[in-house]
Amino acid sequence: MTAMESVAASSMSAAASMPRFGDGSVNMQELARQLVEQVADEVTGTEADMACEDVGTARNGYRDRKPDTCIGTPDLRIPKVRNGCFFPEDVIERYSRTDRALVAAVAETCRSGVSTRKVEGVAKTLGVDRPGKDQASRIRAALDAEAADLNGRMFGEDEEFPYLWLDATYARCRDGGHVSSTAVVTAIACDGQGHGHMVGFDVVDTESYDSWLPFLRRLRSRGVRGVRLVVSDAHEGLVRAISETFLGAAWQRCIVHLIRDCCRATRSRSKRVRVAKPLSPVFRAKDALVVRALYHRATQMVGQVSREAQRILVEAEPDALAYLDFPSSHWKRPGTNNVQERCNRETRRRSRVVQVFPSRQSLVRLVGAVVAESDETWSQSRCFAEGKMDEFWSLPERCGHGDGSEPITDARRAAADEEARKVLDAAGVAMEREAA
């Protein structure tokens, strides 16, 4: 066989093995994925052999890694070695952004001599049982830069953020030679097109007015404007800071936190159930008049169980029902702080690994990694569909009755009150059945 015949035969063989669609055309994305797998496996295998020669050890199998890429999810085989640790960081990043923050915190904890046995076990799981100073420094520098970019991002003058969610969670941090509970405050906003953004975060000594006020002022200075509704819990210092910073914006007291506050006002578990039961259907109604009628009737029912819980509901009514001034298609999100709760849950889940952060900056680094990943996720989706945001901007006036399309008459009020009675009667029957 001549050289030309050999080349032609190999070309035909390669063409026949190419991935194809059902119509016979070449699947270029799958072909690129296969080429990436082959090249990456060759490179990592060669680097592993060189590393084994340098330290006098041998290879010991593989571990699979499946990174998400623009050409799909290639299945990479990373060689393992018998002694030491090998990972081709020039081919694939070892950790996600959040995992790298954990690595940096664990490495700093181990080197400072304050780690526990559990943290040391986590360190080994993450591959930092012998954390290198240079490696941890590079990770910290990259994460610090990303956190600073996110927290210093400026917004354009033409951007508006109708909805703003504020909340705080706590983590244990070593500061000044002692361990204390430190507040992590975060702000999430929805822009005029319905996209969510993590607009700011900070680590402060305590969740107080003196901590919240400068944080909110920094948000304003960076271009967070046009806020119509701020959602948060009823922390006195936070509510005061909101009223001084976002003038003209309504404040929505988180419904979930309100129900919890009412339940805490009772002493027994059975009473807590009797308090929560009539409140649950109040905020599921789709008509503003029905919601208000349900709220009034539920307040009376709660008063039969706890006077203190009833007092909380009476005082909270204007703020708990502030979301009714906005389009009914929006009520699900502005009524609660669930968006913040999900973000805080991710922060708490990661902070439990470290237990006690060795410094405030390490906590900032981890929070920055969590919120940066959340911000990237939200940028690819919407809090509200485009049509729902059109409803918001076309709303002529926010008069507290949904979209205000129908005039409020005595007949409508009576019908709403009757519907509220039926709903709460059903809740009462169910409650009595559970009690029996």
Short mmCIF file of C-alpha atoms in Angstrom, two decimals:
data_model
loop_
_atom_site.label_atom_id
_atom_site.label_comp_id
_atom_site.label_asym_id
_atom_site.label_seq_id
_atom_site.Cartn_x
_atom_site.Cartn_y
_atom_site.Cartn_z
CA MET A 1 0.00 0.00 0.00
CA THR A 2 1.40 3.39 -0.97
CA ALA A 3 1.65 6.36 1.40
CA MET A 4 -1.22 8.13 -0.35
CA GLU A 5 -3.41 5.04 -0.08
CA SER A 6 -2.56 4.77 3.62
CA VAL A 7 -3.52 8.40 4.24
CA ALA A 8 -6.76 7.98 2.30
CA ALA A 9 -7.65 4.84 4.26
CA SER A 10 -7.02 6.50 7.62
CA SER A 11 -9.03 9.55 6.54
CA MET A 12 -11.97 7.36 5.57
CA SER A 13 -11.74 5.52 8.88
CA ALA A 14 -11.69 8.79 10.82
CA ALA A 15 -14.63 10.15 8.82
CA ALA A 16 -16.64 7.01 9.51
CA SER A 17 -16.05 7.31 13.27
CA MET A 18 -17.17 10.94 13.47
CA PRO A 19 -20.34 11.55 15.54
CA ARG A 20 -23.28 12.34 13.31
CA PHE A 21 -26.89 13.42 13.54
CA GLY A 22 -29.73 11.25 12.30
CA ASP A 23 -29.62 12.90 8.86
CA GLY A 24 -25.92 12.01 8.45
CA SER A 25 -24.42 15.48 9.05
CA VAL A 26 -21.46 15.73 11.42
CA ASN A 27 -22.26 16.69 15.04
CA MET A 28 -19.57 19.35 15.46
CA GLN A 29 -20.30 19.98 19.14
CA GLU A 30 -19.92 16.29 20.02
CA LEU A 31 -16.78 16.08 17.86
CA ALA A 32 -15.25 19.05 19.71
CA ARG A 33 -16.14 17.44 23.05
CA GLN A 34 -14.41 14.20 22.07
CA LEU A 35 -11.30 16.08 20.89
CA VAL A 36 -11.16 18.02 24.17
CA GLU A 37 -11.36 14.76 26.11
CA GLN A 38 -8.53 13.19 24.08
CA VAL A 39 -6.21 16.20 24.30
CA ALA A 40 -6.90 16.82 28.00
CA ASP A 41 -6.35 13.15 28.87
CA GLU A 42 -3.03 13.14 26.96
CA VAL A 43 -1.84 16.34 28.67
CA THR A 44 -2.84 15.27 32.18
CA GLY A 45 -1.34 11.82 31.66
CA THR A 46 1.99 13.29 30.58
CA GLU A 47 2.03 15.75 33.50
CA ALA A 48 1.24 12.93 35.93
CA ASP A 49 4.14 10.83 34.59
CA MET A 50 6.50 13.78 34.99
CA ALA A 51 5.25 14.43 38.54
CA CYS A 52 5.78 10.77 39.44
CA GLU A 53 9.36 10.90 38.16
CA ASP A 54 10.09 14.05 40.20
CA VAL A 55 8.92 12.64 43.56
CA GLY A 56 9.67 8.97 42.94
CA THR A 57 6.12 7.61 43.10
CA ALA A 58 3.73 5.81 40.75
CA ARG A 59 0.30 6.40 39.28
CA ASN A 60 -2.69 4.86 41.04
CA GLY A 61 -5.82 4.91 38.89
CA TYR A 62 -8.04 7.84 37.88
CA ARG A 63 -10.79 10.05 39.20
CA ASP A 64 -13.48 11.39 36.88
CA ARG A 65 -14.25 15.07 36.47
CA LYS A 66 -17.15 16.37 34.37
CA PRO A 67 -16.89 20.16 34.01
CA ASP A 68 -19.68 22.09 32.29
CA THR A 69 -18.37 23.81 29.15
CA CYS A 70 -19.75 25.57 26.08
CA ILE A 71 -19.30 22.34 24.07
CA GLY A 72 -21.03 20.08 26.55
CA THR A 73 -19.77 18.08 29.53
CA PRO A 74 -16.53 16.24 28.69
CA ASP A 75 -15.63 13.23 30.82
CA LEU A 76 -12.03 13.88 31.93
CA ARG A 77 -9.88 11.25 33.64
CA ILE A 78 -7.56 12.86 36.19
CA PRO A 79 -4.67 10.53 37.17
CA LYS A 80 -4.12 9.74 40.84
CA VAL A 81 -0.71 9.05 42.42
CA ARG A 82 0.17 6.73 45.28
CA ASN A 83 1.96 9.34 47.39
CA GLY A 84 1.17 13.03 47.49
CA CYS A 85 -1.43 14.90 45.47
CA PHE A 86 -1.60 15.62 41.74
CA PHE A 87 -4.08 17.85 39.95
CA PRO A 88 -3.53 19.58 36.57
CA GLU A 89 -4.73 23.05 37.53
CA ASP A 90 -3.49 24.45 34.21
CA VAL A 91 -6.01 22.19 32.42
CA ILE A 92 -9.07 22.40 34.70
CA GLU A 93 -9.86 24.48 37.77
CA ARG A 94 -9.79 22.34 40.85
CA TYR A 95 -12.79 23.88 42.63
CA SER A 96 -15.77 26.04 41.90
CA ARG A 97 -15.66 29.61 43.19
CA THR A 98 -17.39 28.65 46.43
CA ASP A 99 -15.24 25.58 46.97
CA ARG A 100 -12.13 27.69 46.46
CA ALA A 101 -13.37 30.05 49.18
CA LEU A 102 -13.78 27.06 51.48
CA VAL A 103 -10.30 25.87 50.61
CA ALA A 104 -8.84 29.27 51.45
CA ALA A 105 -10.73 29.46 54.75
CA VAL A 106 -9.79 25.92 55.76
CA ALA A 107 -6.16 26.48 54.78
CA GLU A 108 -6.01 29.67 56.84
CA THR A 109 -7.71 27.91 59.75
CA CYS A 110 -5.25 25.01 59.68
CA ARG A 111 -2.18 27.26 59.48
CA SER A 112 -3.39 29.49 62.32
CA GLY A 113 -3.55 26.48 64.64
CA VAL A 114 -7.21 26.89 65.68
CA SER A 115 -8.72 24.08 63.60
CA THR A 116 -10.75 21.24 65.02
CA ARG A 117 -10.62 17.57 64.04
CA LYS A 118 -13.69 17.97 61.89
CA VAL A 119 -12.21 20.91 59.96
CA GLU A 120 -9.00 18.98 59.38
CA GLY A 121 -11.08 16.13 57.95
CA VAL A 122 -12.84 18.57 55.62
CA ALA A 123 -9.46 19.95 54.58
CA LYS A 124 -8.29 16.48 53.55
CA THR A 125 -11.52 15.90 51.63
CA LEU A 126 -10.91 19.11 49.70
CA GLY A 127 -7.32 18.13 49.00
CA VAL A 128 -5.65 20.67 51.32
CA ASP A 129 -4.38 18.40 54.08
CA ARG A 130 -1.03 20.09 53.41
CA PRO A 131 -2.11 23.54 52.25
CA GLY A 132 0.59 25.38 50.33
CA LYS A 133 1.08 29.01 51.20
CA ASP A 134 1.42 30.12 47.59
CA GLN A 135 -1.63 28.13 46.47
CA ALA A 136 -3.86 29.59 49.21
CA SER A 137 -2.54 33.10 48.49
CA ARG A 138 -3.42 32.81 44.80
CA ILE A 139 -6.91 31.57 45.63
CA ARG A 140 -7.49 34.37 48.14
CA ALA A 141 -6.27 37.05 45.73
CA ALA A 142 -8.62 35.88 42.96
CA LEU A 143 -11.62 35.63 45.27
CA ASP A 144 -10.93 38.99 46.92
CA ALA A 145 -10.84 40.65 43.51
CA GLU A 146 -14.16 39.07 42.48
CA ALA A 147 -15.84 40.08 45.76
CA ALA A 148 -14.54 43.64 45.43
CA ASP A 149 -15.82 43.88 41.85
CA LEU A 150 -19.27 42.66 42.85
CA ASN A 151 -19.50 44.94 45.88
CA GLY A 152 -18.21 47.97 43.98
CA ARG A 153 -20.23 47.53 40.79
CA MET A 154 -21.80 50.80 39.64
CA PHE A 155 -25.27 50.89 38.07
CA GLY A 156 -26.30 53.20 35.25
CA GLU A 157 -28.40 56.31 35.71
CA ASP A 158 -31.15 54.83 33.55
CA GLU A 159 -31.44 51.67 35.68
CA GLU A 160 -34.19 51.31 38.26
CA PHE A 161 -34.78 48.62 40.87
CA PRO A 162 -38.47 48.51 41.85
CA TYR A 163 -38.03 45.70 44.39
CA LEU A 164 -35.30 45.34 47.02
CA TRP A 165 -34.91 42.45 49.49
CA LEU A 166 -32.75 42.90 52.62
CA ASP A 167 -31.76 40.34 55.22
CA ALA A 168 -28.95 39.17 57.49
CA THR A 169 -27.59 35.86 58.71
CA TYR A 170 -24.92 35.05 61.29
CA ALA A 171 -21.64 33.16 61.34
CA ARG A 172 -18.99 32.64 63.99
CA CYS A 173 -15.80 34.56 63.36
CA ARG A 174 -12.52 35.06 65.23
CA ASP A 175 -11.83 38.75 65.67
CA GLY A 176 -9.49 40.46 68.11
CA GLY A 177 -8.44 37.21 69.78
CA HIS A 178 -11.95 35.97 70.59
CA VAL A 179 -14.82 34.25 68.77
CA SER A 180 -18.06 36.14 68.30
CA SER A 181 -21.23 35.93 66.22
CA THR A 182 -20.91 38.21 63.19
CA ALA A 183 -23.74 39.49 60.99
CA VAL A 184 -23.63 39.00 57.21
CA VAL A 185 -25.97 41.53 55.55
CA THR A 186 -27.03 41.13 51.91
CA ALA A 187 -29.17 43.03 49.41
CA ILE A 188 -30.94 41.54 46.38
CA ALA A 189 -32.76 43.72 43.85
CA CYS A 190 -35.00 43.22 40.83
CA ASP A 191 -34.40 45.60 37.92
CA GLY A 192 -36.96 47.11 35.60
CA GLN A 193 -36.74 44.18 33.16
CA GLY A 194 -37.42 41.57 35.86
CA HIS A 195 -33.86 40.30 36.31
CA GLY A 196 -32.49 39.70 39.81
CA HIS A 197 -29.16 41.10 41.00
CA MET A 198 -27.04 40.74 44.10
CA VAL A 199 -26.41 44.46 44.61
CA GLY A 200 -24.38 44.35 47.83
CA PHE A 201 -23.16 42.48 50.90
CA ASP A 202 -21.10 43.21 53.98
CA VAL A 203 -19.90 41.73 57.27
CA VAL A 204 -20.75 43.85 60.33
CA ASP A 205 -20.53 43.49 64.10
CA THR A 206 -24.26 43.43 64.72
CA GLU A 207 -27.53 43.88 62.85
CA SER A 208 -28.27 47.40 64.08
CA TYR A 209 -29.27 50.81 62.74
CA ASP A 210 -25.64 51.97 62.81
CA SER A 211 -24.65 48.99 60.65
CA TRP A 212 -27.55 49.04 58.21
CA LEU A 213 -27.55 52.80 57.50
CA PRO A 214 -24.05 53.05 55.94
CA PHE A 215 -24.66 49.82 54.02
CA LEU A 216 -27.86 51.17 52.46
CA ARG A 217 -26.24 54.51 51.73
CA ARG A 218 -23.48 52.73 49.81
CA LEU A 219 -26.17 51.02 47.74
CA ARG A 220 -27.66 54.40 46.88
CA SER A 221 -24.27 55.86 45.98
CA ARG A 222 -23.63 52.96 43.58
CA GLY A 223 -26.84 53.62 41.66
CA VAL A 224 -29.53 51.52 43.36
CA ARG A 225 -32.42 53.90 42.73
CA GLY A 226 -36.07 53.83 41.76
CA VAL A 227 -36.95 51.50 44.65
CA ARG A 228 -40.73 51.16 45.11
CA LEU A 229 -40.88 48.36 47.67
CA VAL A 230 -38.34 47.13 50.24
CA VAL A 231 -38.92 43.67 51.75
CA SER A 232 -37.35 42.66 55.07
CA ASP A 233 -38.10 41.46 58.57
CA ALA A 234 -39.23 43.85 61.30
CA HIS A 235 -35.83 44.58 62.84
CA GLU A 236 -36.19 48.06 64.35
CA GLY A 237 -32.80 49.34 63.21
CA LEU A 238 -33.28 48.05 59.67
CA VAL A 239 -36.75 49.56 59.29
CA ARG A 240 -35.47 52.93 60.48
CA ALA A 241 -32.50 52.84 58.08
CA ILE A 242 -34.83 51.96 55.18
CA SER A 243 -37.13 54.90 55.90
CA GLU A 244 -34.17 57.31 55.96
CA THR A 245 -32.42 55.98 52.85
CA PHE A 246 -35.15 55.05 50.35
CA LEU A 247 -37.55 57.95 50.69
CA GLY A 248 -40.93 57.30 49.12
CA ALA A 249 -40.49 53.53 49.00
CA ALA A 250 -43.04 51.29 50.71
CA TRP A 251 -41.87 48.75 53.29
CA GLN A 252 -43.17 45.17 53.17
CA ARG A 253 -42.89 43.16 56.36
CA CYS A 254 -42.01 39.59 55.43
CA ILE A 255 -45.14 37.46 55.82
CA VAL A 256 -43.21 34.37 56.89
CA HIS A 257 -41.41 36.28 59.63
CA LEU A 258 -44.71 37.82 60.75
CA ILE A 259 -46.33 34.41 61.21
CA ARG A 260 -43.26 33.22 63.12
CA ASP A 261 -43.43 36.26 65.39
CA CYS A 262 -47.08 35.52 66.15
CA CYS A 263 -46.29 31.87 66.92
CA ARG A 264 -43.46 32.89 69.26
CA ALA A 265 -45.92 35.03 71.19
CA THR A 266 -47.62 31.83 72.43
CA ARG A 267 -46.15 29.41 74.95
CA SER A 268 -47.36 25.99 73.89
CA ARG A 269 -47.02 24.09 70.65
CA SER A 270 -50.75 23.47 70.38
CA LYS A 271 -51.43 27.21 70.56
CA ARG A 272 -48.83 27.90 67.92
CA VAL A 273 -50.67 25.57 65.57
CA ARG A 274 -53.94 27.34 66.34
CA VAL A 275 -52.29 30.69 65.58
CA ALA A 276 -50.64 29.63 62.32
CA LYS A 277 -53.64 27.73 60.92
CA PRO A 278 -55.94 30.71 60.19
CA LEU A 279 -53.04 32.89 58.99
CA SER A 280 -51.85 30.48 56.30
CA PRO A 281 -54.77 30.94 53.85
CA VAL A 282 -54.80 34.74 54.24
CA PHE A 283 -51.90 35.40 51.91
CA ARG A 284 -52.85 32.78 49.31
CA ALA A 285 -55.95 34.69 48.18
CA LYS A 286 -55.81 36.27 44.72
CA ASP A 287 -58.08 39.26 45.38
CA ALA A 288 -56.97 42.24 47.46
CA LEU A 289 -60.37 42.72 49.12
CA VAL A 290 -60.51 39.05 50.06
CA VAL A 291 -56.98 39.23 51.51
CA ARG A 292 -57.95 42.17 53.72
CA ALA A 293 -61.17 40.50 54.83
CA LEU A 294 -59.26 37.30 55.61
CA TYR A 295 -56.64 39.25 57.56
CA HIS A 296 -59.27 40.93 59.76
CA ARG A 297 -61.11 37.70 60.46
CA ALA A 298 -57.90 35.78 61.10
CA THR A 299 -56.79 38.47 63.55
CA GLN A 300 -60.00 37.95 65.52
CA MET A 301 -59.51 34.17 65.54
CA VAL A 302 -55.90 34.55 66.71
CA GLY A 303 -57.07 36.87 69.48
CA GLN A 304 -59.04 33.99 70.98
CA VAL A 305 -55.75 32.12 71.41
CA SER A 306 -53.23 34.87 72.21
CA ARG A 307 -53.79 38.57 72.88
CA GLU A 308 -50.12 39.28 72.22
CA ALA A 309 -50.24 37.63 68.79
CA GLN A 310 -53.39 39.59 67.99
CA ARG A 311 -51.63 42.84 68.97
CA ILE A 312 -48.75 42.01 66.61
CA LEU A 313 -51.16 41.43 63.72
CA VAL A 314 -53.09 44.64 64.34
CA GLU A 315 -49.93 46.75 64.43
CA ALA A 316 -48.41 45.00 61.41
CA GLU A 317 -51.44 45.21 59.07
CA PRO A 318 -50.34 48.21 56.90
CA ASP A 319 -46.84 46.78 56.40
CA ALA A 320 -47.88 43.12 56.04
CA LEU A 321 -50.33 44.03 53.25
CA ALA A 322 -48.14 46.58 51.45
CA TYR A 323 -47.63 44.16 48.54
CA LEU A 324 -51.32 44.52 47.64
CA ASP A 325 -50.53 47.94 46.15
CA PHE A 326 -48.68 46.21 43.32
CA PRO A 327 -49.88 44.00 40.43
CA SER A 328 -51.51 40.80 41.62
CA SER A 329 -49.23 38.76 39.34
CA HIS A 330 -46.29 39.98 41.49
CA TRP A 331 -47.70 39.14 44.93
CA LYS A 332 -45.91 35.82 45.39
CA ARG A 333 -42.37 37.28 45.50
CA PRO A 334 -42.64 40.71 47.19
CA GLY A 335 -44.74 39.33 50.03
CA THR A 336 -41.89 37.31 51.54
CA ASN A 337 -38.12 37.37 51.90
CA ASN A 338 -37.74 33.84 50.49
CA VAL A 339 -35.25 35.03 47.86
CA GLN A 340 -32.92 36.13 50.66
CA GLU A 341 -33.57 33.02 52.72
CA ARG A 342 -32.30 30.77 49.93
CA CYS A 343 -29.09 32.79 49.61
CA ASN A 344 -28.57 32.82 53.38
CA ARG A 345 -29.12 29.07 53.52
CA GLU A 346 -26.23 28.55 51.10
CA THR A 347 -24.00 30.79 53.24
CA ARG A 348 -24.91 28.90 56.42
CA ARG A 349 -24.36 25.53 54.75
CA ARG A 350 -20.82 26.47 53.76
CA SER A 351 -20.01 28.21 57.05
CA ARG A 352 -20.89 25.04 58.98
CA VAL A 353 -17.94 23.37 57.27
CA VAL A 354 -15.45 25.91 58.62
CA GLN A 355 -17.30 26.25 61.97
CA VAL A 356 -15.28 29.30 63.12
CA PHE A 357 -13.81 31.59 60.48
CA PRO A 358 -10.21 32.49 61.31
CA SER A 359 -10.68 36.14 60.29
CA ARG A 360 -13.33 38.55 59.11
CA GLN A 361 -11.77 38.71 55.66
CA SER A 362 -12.09 34.93 55.24
CA LEU A 363 -15.82 35.26 55.98
CA VAL A 364 -16.13 38.10 53.46
CA ARG A 365 -14.35 35.90 50.93
CA LEU A 366 -16.79 33.01 51.36
CA VAL A 367 -19.88 35.23 51.29
CA GLY A 368 -18.55 36.96 48.20
CA ALA A 369 -18.12 33.61 46.44
CA VAL A 370 -21.66 32.50 47.36
CA VAL A 371 -23.34 35.73 46.25
CA ALA A 372 -21.25 35.91 43.06
CA GLU A 373 -22.46 32.47 42.01
CA SER A 374 -26.04 33.43 42.88
CA ASP A 375 -25.72 36.64 40.85
CA GLU A 376 -24.54 34.68 37.81
CA THR A 377 -27.49 32.30 38.14
CA TRP A 378 -30.03 35.12 38.39
CA SER A 379 -28.55 36.95 35.40
CA GLN A 380 -29.61 34.01 33.22
CA SER A 381 -33.24 34.00 34.40
CA ARG A 382 -35.94 36.40 35.56
CA CYS A 383 -37.64 37.13 38.85
CA PHE A 384 -40.63 38.32 36.82
CA ALA A 385 -41.51 37.61 33.21
CA GLU A 386 -41.37 40.50 30.77
CA GLY A 387 -45.14 40.67 30.54
CA LYS A 388 -45.46 40.91 34.33
CA MET A 389 -43.03 43.83 34.44
CA ASP A 390 -45.10 45.55 31.74
CA GLU A 391 -48.04 45.27 34.14
CA PHE A 392 -45.97 47.01 36.80
CA TRP A 393 -44.99 49.97 34.63
CA SER A 394 -48.49 50.36 33.16
CA LEU A 395 -50.21 50.38 36.56
CA PRO A 396 -51.87 53.83 36.73
CA GLU A 397 -51.96 54.09 40.51
CA ARG A 398 -51.23 51.93 43.49
CA CYS A 399 -54.33 52.34 45.54
CA GLY A 400 -54.10 49.20 47.64
CA HIS A 401 -56.64 47.17 45.68
CA GLY A 402 -54.55 45.21 43.20
CA ASP A 403 -54.72 46.61 39.68
CA GLY A 404 -57.73 48.79 40.49
CA SER A 405 -59.56 47.66 37.36
CA GLU A 406 -62.93 47.36 39.13
CA PRO A 407 -64.53 49.97 41.38
CA ILE A 408 -64.92 48.98 45.01
CA THR A 409 -68.59 48.75 45.95
CA ASP A 410 -70.46 47.57 49.00
CA ALA A 411 -71.49 44.47 47.07
CA ARG A 412 -67.84 43.58 46.35
CA ARG A 413 -66.90 44.11 50.00
CA ALA A 414 -69.77 41.89 51.13
CA ALA A 415 -68.82 39.18 48.65
CA ALA A 416 -65.18 39.33 49.78
CA ASP A 417 -66.21 39.08 53.43
CA GLU A 418 -68.43 36.09 52.70
CA GLU A 419 -65.62 34.31 50.84
CA ALA A 420 -63.23 35.04 53.72
CA ARG A 421 -65.73 33.56 56.17
CA LYS A 422 -66.00 30.35 54.16
CA VAL A 423 -62.23 29.98 53.85
CA LEU A 424 -61.59 30.49 57.57
CA ASP A 425 -64.53 28.33 58.57
CA ALA A 426 -62.94 25.52 56.60
CA ALA A 427 -59.60 26.23 58.32
CA GLY A 428 -61.35 26.21 61.70
CA VAL A 429 -63.03 22.88 60.99
CA ALA A 430 -59.69 21.38 59.96
CA MET A 431 -58.06 22.79 63.08
CA GLU A 432 -60.73 21.32 65.36
CA ARG A 433 -60.38 17.96 63.57
CA GLU A 434 -56.62 17.96 64.17
CA ALA A 435 -57.13 18.91 67.81
CA ALA A 436 -59.57 16.02 68.25
#
